Coordinates of C-alpha atoms in Angstrom, one line a residue:
X67 CA 38.6 19.9 -9.3
X68 CA 34.9 19.7 -9.8
X69 CA 33.5 18.4 -13.0
X70 CA 30.6 19.9 -14.9
X71 CA 26.9 18.9 -14.4
X72 CA 27.1 16.8 -17.5
X73 CA 29.8 14.6 -16.0
X74 CA 27.2 13.4 -13.5
X75 CA 24.4 13.0 -15.9
X76 CA 22.5 15.8 -14.4
X77 CA 21.1 18.8 -16.3
X78 CA 22.6 22.1 -15.2
X79 CA 20.4 24.3 -13.1
X80 CA 18.2 26.7 -15.1
X81 CA 15.3 29.1 -14.6
X82 CA 12.5 27.5 -16.5
X83 CA 10.4 30.7 -16.2
X84 CA 12.7 32.5 -18.7
X85 CA 13.1 29.5 -21.1
X86 CA 11.0 29.8 -24.3
X87 CA 9.5 26.5 -25.5
X88 CA 6.3 24.9 -26.9
X89 CA 3.3 25.5 -24.7
X90 CA 2.6 22.4 -22.3
X91 CA -1.0 21.0 -22.0
X92 CA -3.5 23.3 -20.7
X93 CA -3.8 23.4 -16.8
X94 CA -6.3 21.3 -15.1
X95 CA -9.2 22.9 -13.4
X96 CA -9.3 22.5 -9.6
X97 CA -12.0 20.0 -8.7
X98 CA -12.8 18.4 -5.2
X99 CA -15.2 15.6 -4.2
X100 CA -18.2 16.8 -2.2
X101 CA -20.2 13.7 -1.5
X102 CA -22.5 14.0 1.6
X103 CA -24.5 10.8 2.1
X104 CA -27.2 10.5 4.8
X105 CA -26.9 7.6 7.3
X106 CA -29.5 4.9 7.7
X107 CA -31.8 5.1 10.7
X108 CA -32.0 1.4 11.2
X109 CA -29.7 -0.2 13.8
X110 CA -26.7 -2.3 13.0
X111 CA -27.7 -6.1 12.9
X112 CA -26.4 -9.4 11.6
X113 CA -28.7 -9.0 8.5
X114 CA -27.4 -5.5 7.8
X115 CA -23.8 -7.1 7.8
X116 CA -24.9 -9.8 5.6
X117 CA -26.3 -7.1 3.3
X118 CA -23.1 -5.2 3.3
X119 CA -21.1 -8.3 2.6
X120 CA -23.3 -9.2 -0.3
X121 CA -23.0 -5.8 -2.0
X122 CA -19.2 -5.8 -1.4
X123 CA -18.9 -9.2 -3.1
X124 CA -20.7 -7.8 -6.2
X125 CA -18.0 -5.1 -6.7
X126 CA -16.0 -5.8 -9.7
X127 CA -14.2 -2.5 -10.1
X128 CA -14.2 1.0 -8.5
X129 CA -16.8 2.1 -11.0
X130 CA -19.4 -0.2 -9.3
X131 CA -19.3 1.8 -6.1
X132 CA -22.5 3.6 -5.5
X133 CA -24.3 5.4 -2.7
X134 CA -25.8 2.2 -1.4
X135 CA -22.3 1.0 -0.3
X136 CA -22.0 4.2 1.8
X137 CA -25.5 4.0 3.3
X138 CA -24.9 0.3 4.3
X139 CA -22.0 1.6 6.4
X140 CA -24.1 4.4 8.0
X141 CA -21.8 7.1 6.8
X142 CA -22.5 10.7 7.6
X143 CA -20.3 13.6 6.4
X144 CA -20.2 17.3 7.3
X145 CA -17.5 19.6 5.7
X146 CA -15.8 23.0 6.1
X147 CA -14.8 22.4 9.7
X148 CA -11.9 24.0 11.3
X149 CA -9.1 22.3 13.2
X150 CA -10.8 23.7 16.4
X151 CA -13.8 21.4 15.7
X152 CA -11.8 18.3 15.1
X153 CA -9.5 18.5 18.1
X154 CA -11.1 18.3 21.7
X155 CA -9.1 21.3 23.0
X156 CA -8.1 24.6 21.6
X157 CA -5.3 24.6 19.1
X158 CA -4.0 27.9 20.3
X159 CA -3.1 26.1 23.5
X160 CA -1.1 23.4 21.7
X161 CA 1.1 25.7 19.7
X162 CA 4.3 26.6 21.5
X163 CA 4.9 30.2 22.2
X164 CA 7.9 32.2 23.5
X165 CA 8.5 32.3 27.1
X166 CA 7.6 28.7 27.9
X167 CA 10.9 28.1 29.8
X168 CA 13.5 25.4 29.4
X169 CA 12.8 22.0 28.2
X170 CA 12.8 20.5 31.8
X171 CA 10.0 22.8 32.7
X172 CA 7.7 21.7 29.8
X173 CA 5.3 18.8 30.1
X174 CA 6.3 15.5 28.9
X175 CA 4.8 13.6 26.0
X176 CA 3.6 10.0 26.0
X177 CA 7.0 8.8 24.9
X178 CA 8.9 10.6 27.6
X179 CA 10.2 13.4 25.7
X180 CA 9.6 17.1 26.6
X181 CA 7.0 18.9 24.4
X182 CA 8.8 20.6 21.5
X183 CA 9.4 24.2 22.2
X184 CA 9.1 27.4 20.3
X185 CA 12.7 27.1 18.8
X186 CA 11.6 24.0 16.8
X187 CA 8.2 25.5 15.8
X188 CA 9.8 28.8 14.7
X189 CA 12.2 27.0 12.3
X190 CA 9.5 25.2 10.6
X191 CA 7.1 28.2 10.4
X192 CA 9.9 30.6 9.1
X193 CA 10.9 28.2 6.3
X194 CA 7.4 27.7 5.2
X195 CA 6.7 31.3 4.9
X196 CA 9.4 31.6 2.1
X197 CA 8.1 32.7 -1.2
X198 CA 7.8 29.9 -3.6
X199 CA 10.0 31.5 -6.3
X200 CA 12.8 32.2 -3.8
X201 CA 12.8 28.7 -2.3
X202 CA 12.7 27.0 -5.8
X203 CA 15.8 29.1 -6.8
X204 CA 17.6 28.0 -3.7
X205 CA 16.8 24.3 -4.4
X206 CA 18.2 24.3 -7.8
X207 CA 21.2 26.4 -6.7
X208 CA 20.4 29.5 -8.7
X209 CA 21.6 32.9 -7.4
X210 CA 18.8 34.9 -5.6
X211 CA 17.1 37.5 -7.3
X212 CA 18.5 41.2 -7.2
X213 CA 18.0 42.7 -3.7
X214 CA 17.4 39.4 -2.0
X215 CA 19.6 37.0 0.1
X216 CA 20.1 33.4 -0.1
X217 CA 17.6 31.3 1.9
X218 CA 18.5 28.7 4.5
X219 CA 16.4 25.6 4.1
X220 CA 17.0 22.9 6.7
X221 CA 13.9 21.2 8.3
X222 CA 11.7 21.7 5.3
X223 CA 14.0 20.6 2.4
X224 CA 12.1 17.5 1.5
X225 CA 8.8 19.4 1.3
X226 CA 10.3 22.1 -0.8
X227 CA 11.9 19.6 -3.1
X228 CA 8.7 17.8 -3.7
X229 CA 6.7 21.1 -4.1
X230 CA 9.2 22.3 -6.8
X231 CA 8.6 19.2 -8.8
X232 CA 4.9 19.6 -8.4
X233 CA 5.1 23.2 -9.6
X234 CA 6.2 22.0 -13.1
X235 CA 2.7 20.5 -13.5
X236 CA 0.5 22.8 -11.3
X237 CA 2.0 26.3 -10.9
X238 CA 0.4 28.7 -13.5
X239 CA 1.6 31.8 -11.8
X240 CA 4.4 32.3 -14.2
X241 CA 2.6 31.1 -17.4
X242 CA 3.2 33.3 -20.5
X243 CA 1.6 32.4 -23.8
X244 CA 2.4 34.6 -26.9
X245 CA 3.0 34.3 -30.6
X246 CA 6.7 34.2 -31.8
X247 CA 8.9 33.0 -34.4
X248 CA 10.4 29.5 -34.5
X249 CA 14.0 29.0 -35.6
X250 CA 14.3 25.1 -36.1
X251 CA 17.9 25.5 -37.5
X252 CA 18.9 27.4 -34.2
X253 CA 17.2 24.9 -32.1
X254 CA 19.0 22.0 -33.9
X255 CA 22.3 23.5 -33.6
X256 CA 21.8 24.1 -29.8
X257 CA 20.7 20.6 -29.3
X258 CA 17.1 21.5 -28.3
X259 CA 15.3 19.3 -30.7
X260 CA 12.8 18.4 -27.9
X261 CA 12.0 22.0 -27.5
X262 CA 10.5 22.4 -30.9
X263 CA 6.8 22.1 -31.9
X264 CA 6.4 18.6 -30.6
X265 CA 7.3 15.1 -31.8
X266 CA 6.3 15.8 -35.4
X267 CA 8.9 18.5 -35.8
X268 CA 11.5 16.4 -33.9
X269 CA 10.8 13.6 -36.2
X270 CA 11.0 15.8 -39.3
X271 CA 14.4 17.1 -38.3
X272 CA 15.6 13.7 -37.6
X273 CA 14.6 12.6 -41.1
X274 CA 16.3 15.6 -42.6
X275 CA 19.4 14.5 -40.8
X276 CA 19.3 11.1 -42.4
X277 CA 19.9 12.5 -46.0
X278 CA 22.8 11.0 -48.0
X279 CA 26.2 12.8 -47.9
X280 CA 25.8 13.9 -51.5
X281 CA 22.6 15.7 -50.5
X282 CA 23.6 17.2 -47.1
X283 CA 27.3 17.9 -47.6
X284 CA 28.1 18.9 -51.3
X285 CA 31.8 19.3 -52.0
X286 CA 31.1 22.4 -54.2
X287 CA 31.4 25.1 -51.6
X288 CA 30.7 27.9 -54.2
X289 CA 27.7 26.3 -55.6
X290 CA 26.1 26.0 -52.1
X291 CA 26.8 29.6 -51.3
X292 CA 25.2 30.7 -54.6
X293 CA 22.1 28.5 -53.8
X294 CA 21.7 30.0 -50.4
X295 CA 22.1 33.6 -51.7
X296 CA 19.6 33.0 -54.5
X297 CA 17.1 31.4 -51.9
X298 CA 17.4 34.3 -49.5
X299 CA 16.9 36.9 -52.2
X300 CA 13.7 35.0 -53.5
X301 CA 12.0 34.7 -50.1
X302 CA 10.2 37.4 -48.3
X303 CA 10.9 38.2 -44.7
X304 CA 7.5 36.7 -43.6
X305 CA 8.4 33.4 -45.1
X306 CA 11.8 33.1 -43.3
X307 CA 10.3 32.5 -39.9
X308 CA 7.2 30.7 -38.9
X309 CA 5.0 32.2 -36.3
X310 CA 3.6 29.7 -33.7
X311 CA 2.3 30.0 -30.1
X312 CA 5.2 30.0 -27.6
X313 CA 5.4 29.6 -23.9
X314 CA 7.5 30.8 -20.9
X315 CA 6.7 29.6 -17.4
X316 CA 7.4 26.8 -14.9
X317 CA 5.1 24.0 -16.2
X318 CA 6.2 21.1 -18.4
X319 CA 2.7 19.3 -18.1
X320 CA -0.5 19.6 -16.2
X321 CA -1.8 18.0 -13.1
X322 CA -3.3 15.1 -15.0
X323 CA 0.1 14.0 -16.2
X324 CA 1.9 14.5 -13.0
X325 CA 3.4 11.2 -11.5
X326 CA 1.7 10.1 -8.5
X327 CA 5.0 9.8 -6.5
X328 CA 5.6 13.6 -6.5
X329 CA 2.4 14.3 -4.5
X330 CA 3.3 11.5 -2.1
X331 CA 6.8 12.7 -1.4
X332 CA 5.6 16.3 -0.9
X333 CA 2.8 15.4 1.6
X334 CA 5.2 13.1 3.4
X335 CA 7.8 15.7 3.7
X336 CA 5.2 18.1 5.0
X337 CA 3.9 15.9 7.8
X338 CA 7.4 14.4 8.5
X339 CA 9.0 17.6 9.5
X340 CA 6.3 18.1 12.3
X341 CA 6.4 14.4 13.2
X342 CA 10.0 14.5 13.9
X343 CA 9.7 17.1 16.5
X344 CA 7.5 14.8 18.5
X345 CA 9.6 11.7 18.2
X346 CA 7.5 10.2 15.5
X347 CA 8.0 9.0 11.9
X348 CA 6.1 8.7 8.7
X349 CA 6.5 5.2 7.1
X350 CA 5.0 3.1 4.5
X351 CA 2.8 0.1 5.6
X352 CA 5.1 -3.0 5.7
X353 CA 2.0 -5.2 4.9
X354 CA -0.8 -4.8 2.5
X355 CA -3.6 -2.9 4.2
X356 CA -6.6 -5.0 4.3
X357 CA -10.0 -4.3 6.0
X358 CA -11.7 -7.2 7.7
X359 CA -15.6 -7.3 7.1
X360 CA -16.8 -10.6 8.5
X361 CA -14.8 -13.2 6.8
X362 CA -13.7 -11.0 3.9
X363 CA -10.5 -9.0 3.5
X364 CA -10.6 -5.9 1.3
X365 CA -7.6 -3.9 0.3
X366 CA -7.6 -0.3 1.2
X367 CA -5.1 2.5 0.7
X368 CA -2.9 3.6 3.4
X369 CA -0.1 5.6 1.6
X370 CA 1.7 6.5 4.8
X371 CA 1.3 5.8 8.5
X372 CA 2.4 8.1 11.3
X373 CA 3.8 6.1 14.2
X374 CA 5.8 6.6 17.4
X375 CA 9.4 5.6 17.7
X376 CA 10.2 3.4 20.7
X377 CA 12.4 4.9 23.3
X378 CA 14.5 1.8 23.4
X379 CA 17.3 2.2 21.0
X380 CA 17.7 -1.5 20.1
X381 CA 14.0 -1.7 19.2
X382 CA 14.2 1.5 17.1
X383 CA 17.1 0.0 15.3
X384 CA 15.4 -3.2 14.5
X385 CA 12.4 -1.2 13.0
X386 CA 9.8 -1.7 15.6
X387 CA 7.1 1.1 15.8
X388 CA 4.3 1.9 18.0
X389 CA 0.8 3.1 17.1
X390 CA -0.5 3.9 14.5
X391 CA -1.5 7.5 15.3
X392 CA -3.0 8.5 12.0
X393 CA -2.7 7.8 8.4
X394 CA -2.2 9.7 5.2
X395 CA -4.0 8.9 1.9
X396 CA -2.9 10.5 -1.3
X397 CA -5.0 10.3 -4.6
X398 CA -4.1 11.1 -8.2
X399 CA -7.6 11.8 -9.5
X400 CA -8.3 15.3 -10.8
X401 CA -12.0 15.1 -11.8
X402 CA -14.9 13.8 -9.8
X403 CA -18.0 14.4 -11.8
X404 CA -19.3 14.8 -15.4
X405 CA -20.5 18.0 -16.8
X406 CA -24.1 17.0 -16.3
X407 CA -23.7 15.8 -12.7
X408 CA -24.8 17.9 -9.8
X409 CA -22.3 18.6 -7.1
X410 CA -22.1 15.7 -4.7
X411 CA -23.8 13.3 -7.3
X412 CA -20.7 12.3 -9.1
X413 CA -19.7 8.6 -9.3
X414 CA -16.0 9.5 -8.6
X415 CA -17.1 11.5 -5.5
X416 CA -18.7 8.4 -3.9
X417 CA -15.8 6.3 -4.8
X418 CA -13.4 8.8 -3.3
X419 CA -15.4 8.8 0.0
X420 CA -15.5 5.1 -0.1
X421 CA -11.8 4.9 0.0
X422 CA -11.5 7.2 2.7
X423 CA -14.0 5.3 4.8
X424 CA -12.1 2.1 4.2
X425 CA -8.9 3.7 5.4
X426 CA -10.5 5.1 8.5
X427 CA -12.0 1.7 9.5
X428 CA -8.7 -0.1 9.1
X429 CA -7.0 2.4 11.2
X430 CA -9.6 1.9 13.9
X431 CA -9.2 -1.9 13.6
X432 CA -5.5 -1.6 14.1
X433 CA -5.6 0.6 17.1
X434 CA -8.3 -1.7 18.7
X435 CA -5.6 -4.4 18.7
X436 CA -4.0 -3.1 21.8
X437 CA -3.6 -5.9 24.4
X438 CA -5.3 -8.2 21.9
X439 CA -3.9 -11.6 20.8
X440 CA -4.3 -12.4 17.1
X441 CA -6.5 -15.4 16.3
X442 CA -5.4 -16.8 13.0
X443 CA -8.0 -17.7 10.4
X444 CA -9.2 -21.3 11.0
X445 CA -7.3 -21.7 14.2
X446 CA -8.6 -24.7 16.2
X447 CA -10.9 -25.8 13.3
X448 CA -11.1 -29.4 12.0
X449 CA -9.6 -28.4 8.6
X450 CA -6.5 -27.1 10.4
X451 CA -6.0 -30.1 12.7
X452 CA -7.4 -33.3 11.0
X453 CA -5.4 -35.0 8.3
X454 CA -6.9 -34.6 4.7
X455 CA -7.8 -38.1 3.8
X456 CA -11.2 -39.5 3.5
X457 CA -10.4 -43.1 4.7
X458 CA -11.0 -44.9 1.5
X459 CA -9.7 -48.4 0.7
X460 CA -5.9 -48.7 0.0
X461 CA -4.7 -46.0 2.3
X462 CA -3.4 -42.5 1.8
X463 CA -0.4 -43.7 -0.2
X464 CA -2.4 -46.3 -2.3
X465 CA -0.9 -49.2 -0.4
X466 CA -2.5 -52.5 -1.4
X467 CA -4.1 -54.5 1.4
X468 CA -2.5 -57.7 2.7
X469 CA -3.0 -60.7 0.3
X470 CA -3.5 -58.6 -2.7
X471 CA -0.8 -58.7 -5.4
X472 CA -0.3 -57.6 -8.9
X473 CA 1.8 -60.8 -9.8
X474 CA 0.3 -63.3 -12.1
X475 CA -0.9 -66.7 -10.3
X476 CA 1.6 -69.5 -10.3
X477 CA 1.2 -73.3 -10.0
X478 CA 0.8 -74.5 -6.4
X479 CA 3.0 -77.3 -5.3
X480 CA 2.8 -79.6 -2.5
X481 CA 5.2 -78.6 0.2
X482 CA 5.5 -82.1 1.5
X483 CA 6.7 -83.3 -1.7
X484 CA 9.8 -81.4 -1.6
X485 CA 11.6 -81.9 1.7
X486 CA 13.6 -78.9 2.9
X487 CA 17.3 -79.2 2.4
X488 CA 20.0 -77.7 4.6
X489 CA 20.5 -74.8 2.1
X490 CA 17.0 -73.9 2.3
X491 CA 17.0 -74.0 6.1
X492 CA 19.9 -71.6 6.3
X493 CA 18.3 -69.0 3.8
X494 CA 15.6 -66.6 5.1
X495 CA 12.2 -67.1 3.4
X496 CA 11.7 -64.8 0.5
X497 CA 9.6 -61.6 0.8
X498 CA 6.2 -61.8 -0.6
X499 CA 5.2 -59.2 -3.2
X500 CA 2.7 -57.7 -0.7
X501 CA 5.3 -57.5 2.0
X502 CA 7.9 -55.8 -0.4
X503 CA 5.4 -53.2 -1.6
X504 CA 4.3 -52.4 1.9
X505 CA 7.9 -51.8 3.1
X506 CA 8.6 -49.5 0.1
X507 CA 5.5 -47.6 0.7
X508 CA 6.4 -47.2 4.4
X509 CA 9.8 -45.9 3.5
X510 CA 8.3 -43.4 1.2
X511 CA 5.9 -42.2 3.8
X512 CA 8.6 -42.1 6.6
X513 CA 10.7 -39.8 4.2
X514 CA 7.8 -37.6 3.5
X515 CA 7.0 -37.2 7.2
X516 CA 10.6 -36.3 8.0
X517 CA 10.5 -33.5 5.3
X518 CA 7.2 -32.3 6.6
X519 CA 8.5 -32.3 10.2
X520 CA 11.6 -30.2 9.1
X521 CA 9.4 -27.8 7.2
X522 CA 7.1 -27.3 10.3
X523 CA 10.1 -26.7 12.6
X524 CA 10.0 -29.9 14.6
X525 CA 13.4 -31.0 13.5
X526 CA 16.6 -29.1 13.6
X527 CA 18.4 -31.2 11.2
X528 CA 19.8 -29.2 8.2
X529 CA 20.0 -32.2 5.9
X530 CA 17.5 -32.9 3.2
X531 CA 16.6 -29.3 2.6
X532 CA 14.8 -30.1 -0.7
X533 CA 11.8 -28.1 -1.6
X534 CA 8.6 -29.6 -0.8
X535 CA 6.4 -31.0 -3.5
X536 CA 2.8 -30.0 -3.8
X537 CA 1.5 -33.3 -2.2
X538 CA 3.9 -32.7 0.8
X539 CA 2.7 -29.1 1.2
X540 CA -0.9 -30.4 1.1
X541 CA -0.1 -32.6 4.1
X542 CA 0.9 -29.6 6.3
X543 CA -1.9 -28.6 8.6
X544 CA -1.8 -25.0 10.0
X545 CA -4.2 -22.0 10.3
X546 CA -4.1 -19.1 7.8
X547 CA -1.3 -16.4 7.7
X548 CA -1.1 -13.5 10.0
X549 CA -2.7 -10.1 9.2
X550 CA -0.8 -8.2 11.9
X551 CA 2.6 -6.4 11.4
X552 CA 5.1 -8.2 13.5
X553 CA 7.0 -5.0 14.1
X554 CA 4.2 -3.0 15.2
X555 CA 3.3 -2.6 18.9
X556 CA -0.5 -1.8 18.4
X557 CA -1.5 1.0 20.8
X558 CA -4.2 3.5 21.0
X559 CA -2.0 6.4 21.3
X560 CA -4.0 9.6 22.2
X561 CA -7.2 8.0 23.2
X562 CA -9.0 9.7 26.1
X563 CA -9.0 7.6 29.2
X564 CA -12.5 6.3 30.1
X565 CA -14.0 7.2 26.7
X566 CA -15.4 4.3 24.7
X567 CA -15.0 6.2 21.4
X568 CA -11.6 6.4 19.6
X569 CA -10.7 9.4 17.7
X570 CA -9.6 8.5 14.2
X571 CA -7.7 11.0 11.9
X572 CA -7.0 10.7 8.2
X573 CA -5.1 13.3 6.2
X574 CA -6.4 13.2 2.6
X575 CA -4.5 14.7 -0.4
X576 CA -5.9 15.6 -3.8
X577 CA -4.5 18.0 -6.4
X578 CA -2.1 20.3 -4.4
X579 CA -4.3 20.4 -1.4
X580 CA -4.7 18.5 1.9
X581 CA -7.6 18.0 4.2
X582 CA -8.0 16.5 7.7
X583 CA -10.8 14.0 8.4
X584 CA -12.0 13.1 11.9
X585 CA -14.4 10.4 12.9
X586 CA -15.2 8.9 16.4
X587 CA -15.7 5.2 16.3
X588 CA -17.2 3.0 19.0
X589 CA -16.0 -0.5 19.7
X590 CA -19.4 -1.8 19.0
X591 CA -19.3 -0.6 15.5
X592 CA -15.9 -2.6 15.1
X593 CA -17.5 -5.7 16.7
X594 CA -20.3 -5.5 14.1
X595 CA -17.8 -5.5 11.3
X596 CA -16.1 -8.7 12.8
X597 CA -19.1 -10.8 13.9
X598 CA -19.6 -14.4 12.7
X599 CA -22.6 -14.9 10.5
X600 CA -22.8 -18.5 11.5
X601 CA -23.3 -18.0 15.3
X602 CA -26.6 -18.8 16.9
X603 CA -27.7 -15.2 17.7
X604 CA -30.7 -13.6 16.2
X605 CA -30.1 -11.9 12.8
X606 CA -32.5 -8.9 13.8
X607 CA -31.0 -8.3 17.2
X608 CA -29.1 -4.9 17.3
X609 CA -25.5 -5.1 17.7
X610 CA -25.1 -1.5 19.1
X611 CA -27.0 -0.1 22.1
X612 CA -26.3 3.5 21.4
X613 CA -27.6 5.3 18.3
X614 CA -24.4 7.3 18.0
X615 CA -22.3 4.0 18.0
X616 CA -23.9 2.8 14.8
X617 CA -23.1 6.0 12.7
X618 CA -19.8 7.0 11.1
X619 CA -19.8 10.8 11.4
X620 CA -17.0 12.0 9.4
X621 CA -15.9 15.7 9.9
X622 CA -13.8 17.3 7.2
X623 CA -11.8 20.5 7.1
X624 CA -11.5 22.6 4.1
X625 CA -8.9 21.9 1.5
X626 CA -5.6 23.7 2.2
X627 CA -3.5 24.6 -0.8
X628 CA 0.2 23.9 -0.2
X629 CA 1.2 26.5 -2.8
X630 CA -0.4 29.3 -0.8
X631 CA 1.7 30.6 2.0
X632 CA -1.1 31.4 4.4
X633 CA -3.0 28.2 3.8
X634 CA 0.0 26.0 4.3
X635 CA 0.8 27.8 7.5
X636 CA -2.7 27.1 8.7
X637 CA -2.4 23.5 7.8
X638 CA 1.0 23.2 9.5
X639 CA -0.5 24.7 12.8
X640 CA -3.4 22.2 12.5
X641 CA -1.1 19.2 12.1
X642 CA 1.2 20.4 14.9
X643 CA -1.9 20.7 17.3
X644 CA -3.0 17.2 16.2
X645 CA 0.4 15.7 17.0
X646 CA 0.6 17.6 20.3
X647 CA -2.9 16.3 21.3
X648 CA -2.3 12.8 20.2
X649 CA 1.1 12.6 21.8
X650 CA 0.2 14.3 25.0
X651 CA 1.3 12.6 28.4
X652 CA -0.8 12.1 31.4
X653 CA -4.2 10.4 31.3
X654 CA -4.8 8.6 28.0
X655 CA -6.4 5.5 27.1
X656 CA -3.0 3.8 26.3
X657 CA -2.8 0.7 28.5
X658 CA 0.5 -1.3 28.4
X659 CA 0.6 -5.1 28.6
X660 CA 1.0 -6.5 32.1
X661 CA 4.2 -7.9 33.3
X662 CA 6.4 -5.4 31.4
X663 CA 8.7 -3.3 33.5
X664 CA 9.4 -0.9 30.7
X665 CA 6.5 0.3 28.6
X666 CA 8.8 1.0 25.7
X667 CA 10.1 -2.6 25.6
X668 CA 6.7 -4.2 25.6
X669 CA 7.3 -5.5 22.2
X670 CA 10.8 -7.1 22.7
X671 CA 10.9 -8.9 19.3
X672 CA 11.5 -12.1 21.0
X673 CA 7.9 -13.3 21.1
X674 CA 7.0 -15.5 18.3
X675 CA 3.8 -14.8 16.5
X676 CA 1.1 -17.4 15.9
X677 CA 2.0 -17.2 12.2
X678 CA 5.5 -18.5 12.9
X679 CA 4.1 -21.5 14.8
X680 CA 1.1 -22.3 12.5
X681 CA 1.1 -20.1 9.5
X682 CA -0.8 -21.0 6.3
X683 CA -2.3 -19.8 3.0
X684 CA -5.8 -18.6 2.9
X685 CA -8.6 -19.2 0.5
X686 CA -8.8 -16.1 -1.8
X687 CA -11.9 -14.7 -3.3
X688 CA -10.6 -12.3 -5.9
X689 CA -12.6 -9.2 -6.5
X690 CA -11.1 -5.6 -6.6
X691 CA -12.7 -3.5 -3.9
X692 CA -12.2 -0.5 -1.5
X693 CA -10.8 1.2 -4.5
X694 CA -7.2 1.4 -4.5
X695 CA -5.8 2.7 -7.7
X696 CA -3.2 -0.1 -7.5
X697 CA -4.9 -3.4 -8.2
X698 CA -6.0 -5.3 -5.3
X699 CA -7.8 -8.5 -4.3
X700 CA -10.4 -9.2 -1.8
X701 CA -9.8 -12.3 0.4
X702 CA -12.3 -14.5 2.1
X703 CA -11.0 -16.5 5.2
X704 CA -12.4 -19.4 7.0
X705 CA -12.8 -18.5 10.6

């Protein structure tokens, strides 16, 4: 009834720990960034923003990032914090315990759902306490070890599936290296050419298989048997088998060669199983994340975004989201300093912190868009409203002025000498070359204007849907394209009501570990990033009035290893407490737009954004910056 694994193109389940093969690359030594810059004591001014913009424009690659970039942003870092330090209330009060009563007696979250009870928490915690070996055997459908029962993996299946793939590059607990004989003939007969001593042996065996039939398959069976018997008698036992280094374990590579997607899916599964309990989800950004610094746009890395699902089912089905709550950033680097660098002075350490700062600032800018209306780049400026023509002679379409003609001069006759006949009176006067050219030009202009009107949405006619030419596109006047996600209802979910500072959280992942970052950002700091350098205010006038508002104080927890049972339980409790705090009901700084009866339908999807009305392309100033591994460009906009 059911076919074998090979019928589906899948390898049969097997225990890699008992399979003898060539040793994989040596494991990677765990290393973590520890950059701790000191902030500047000078206040934030327009001159400091100009200096920041200048040094950012000089970035050509991530190797150009230095400490001065962090100092220009007034970054301060403290490490080895606990989750208790990062969350304003005790995390023990945010973890559900037995005896809390039915769901109707629990406090409500900001989305109207009751707080998740101990029944959901216990399922996640129990499945995370499984032994790695037992969970991996259950995932690949191998029978449990003697004396153990099969495990039930439900809520944490995505996490365990990703962790099992990561173990093939990072888990050294089952590594066994020893010297043993190699049997190439047995390996070839079993089809395990790839399990020999590397590509050289596989290539050698393939070349041996390409021998001519006369060499490989002689017809004289007796002669072949005699040759083999003579060869066996002439060789000693030590020459029959070659001794080489062999390996048994779970790894097929090391952390340096692991695909980046494996870490991303593992961390996503770890956070997602907790977010679902609170009515939230973990999604990828639908638009390229770009940080606004003055008139510059810098690409940053938001691997995933944790957002709230709308209560309105129609809005949820359409893909609308609310938030963001916090973001996740996964990085594939494994080394952060050279051998002669001191801890904290490595170039890659500054680059890694620079990426995290960019992600934190962009999250703060997105949350600050609550109740704001987007102003498109160049909106209301002359270059988006005035036609692009300098007013030179001949007109925009090079129409010759009246009285000018390209025809050669003709002889002038006396009109009185030739009296008009009846035929001439009945015929209309012929068009002059000037009039004929003018009418043709007018028709061309009229057709172009009709196509432009259709492209701008001013005409509902479906005829003439030909693609616009470059000249016709050049005629269209509109501001730059939108930078906001049309399906995101920007809200400061979890913000303390009456507090000017906004709590920003970032979950960072390196190697097999995760760490939570927290920073309190004041609106004056965001205003400093977005000020216009061309206004009339003084360049030395401070933008911020409070010293604390001009400093980015980043607090970081320790790195929690997802392969360690106790540490991943601690990380799970911390993220659960974070979600419970950010999704709490009652007094928060979340303010809904006026005139909306139901807060969950604030973004009804029927409001057209300014981009749909005006949209445009922006000028681009291409420089890679804010250090995403994937290539990005920085964009300069005209405001």
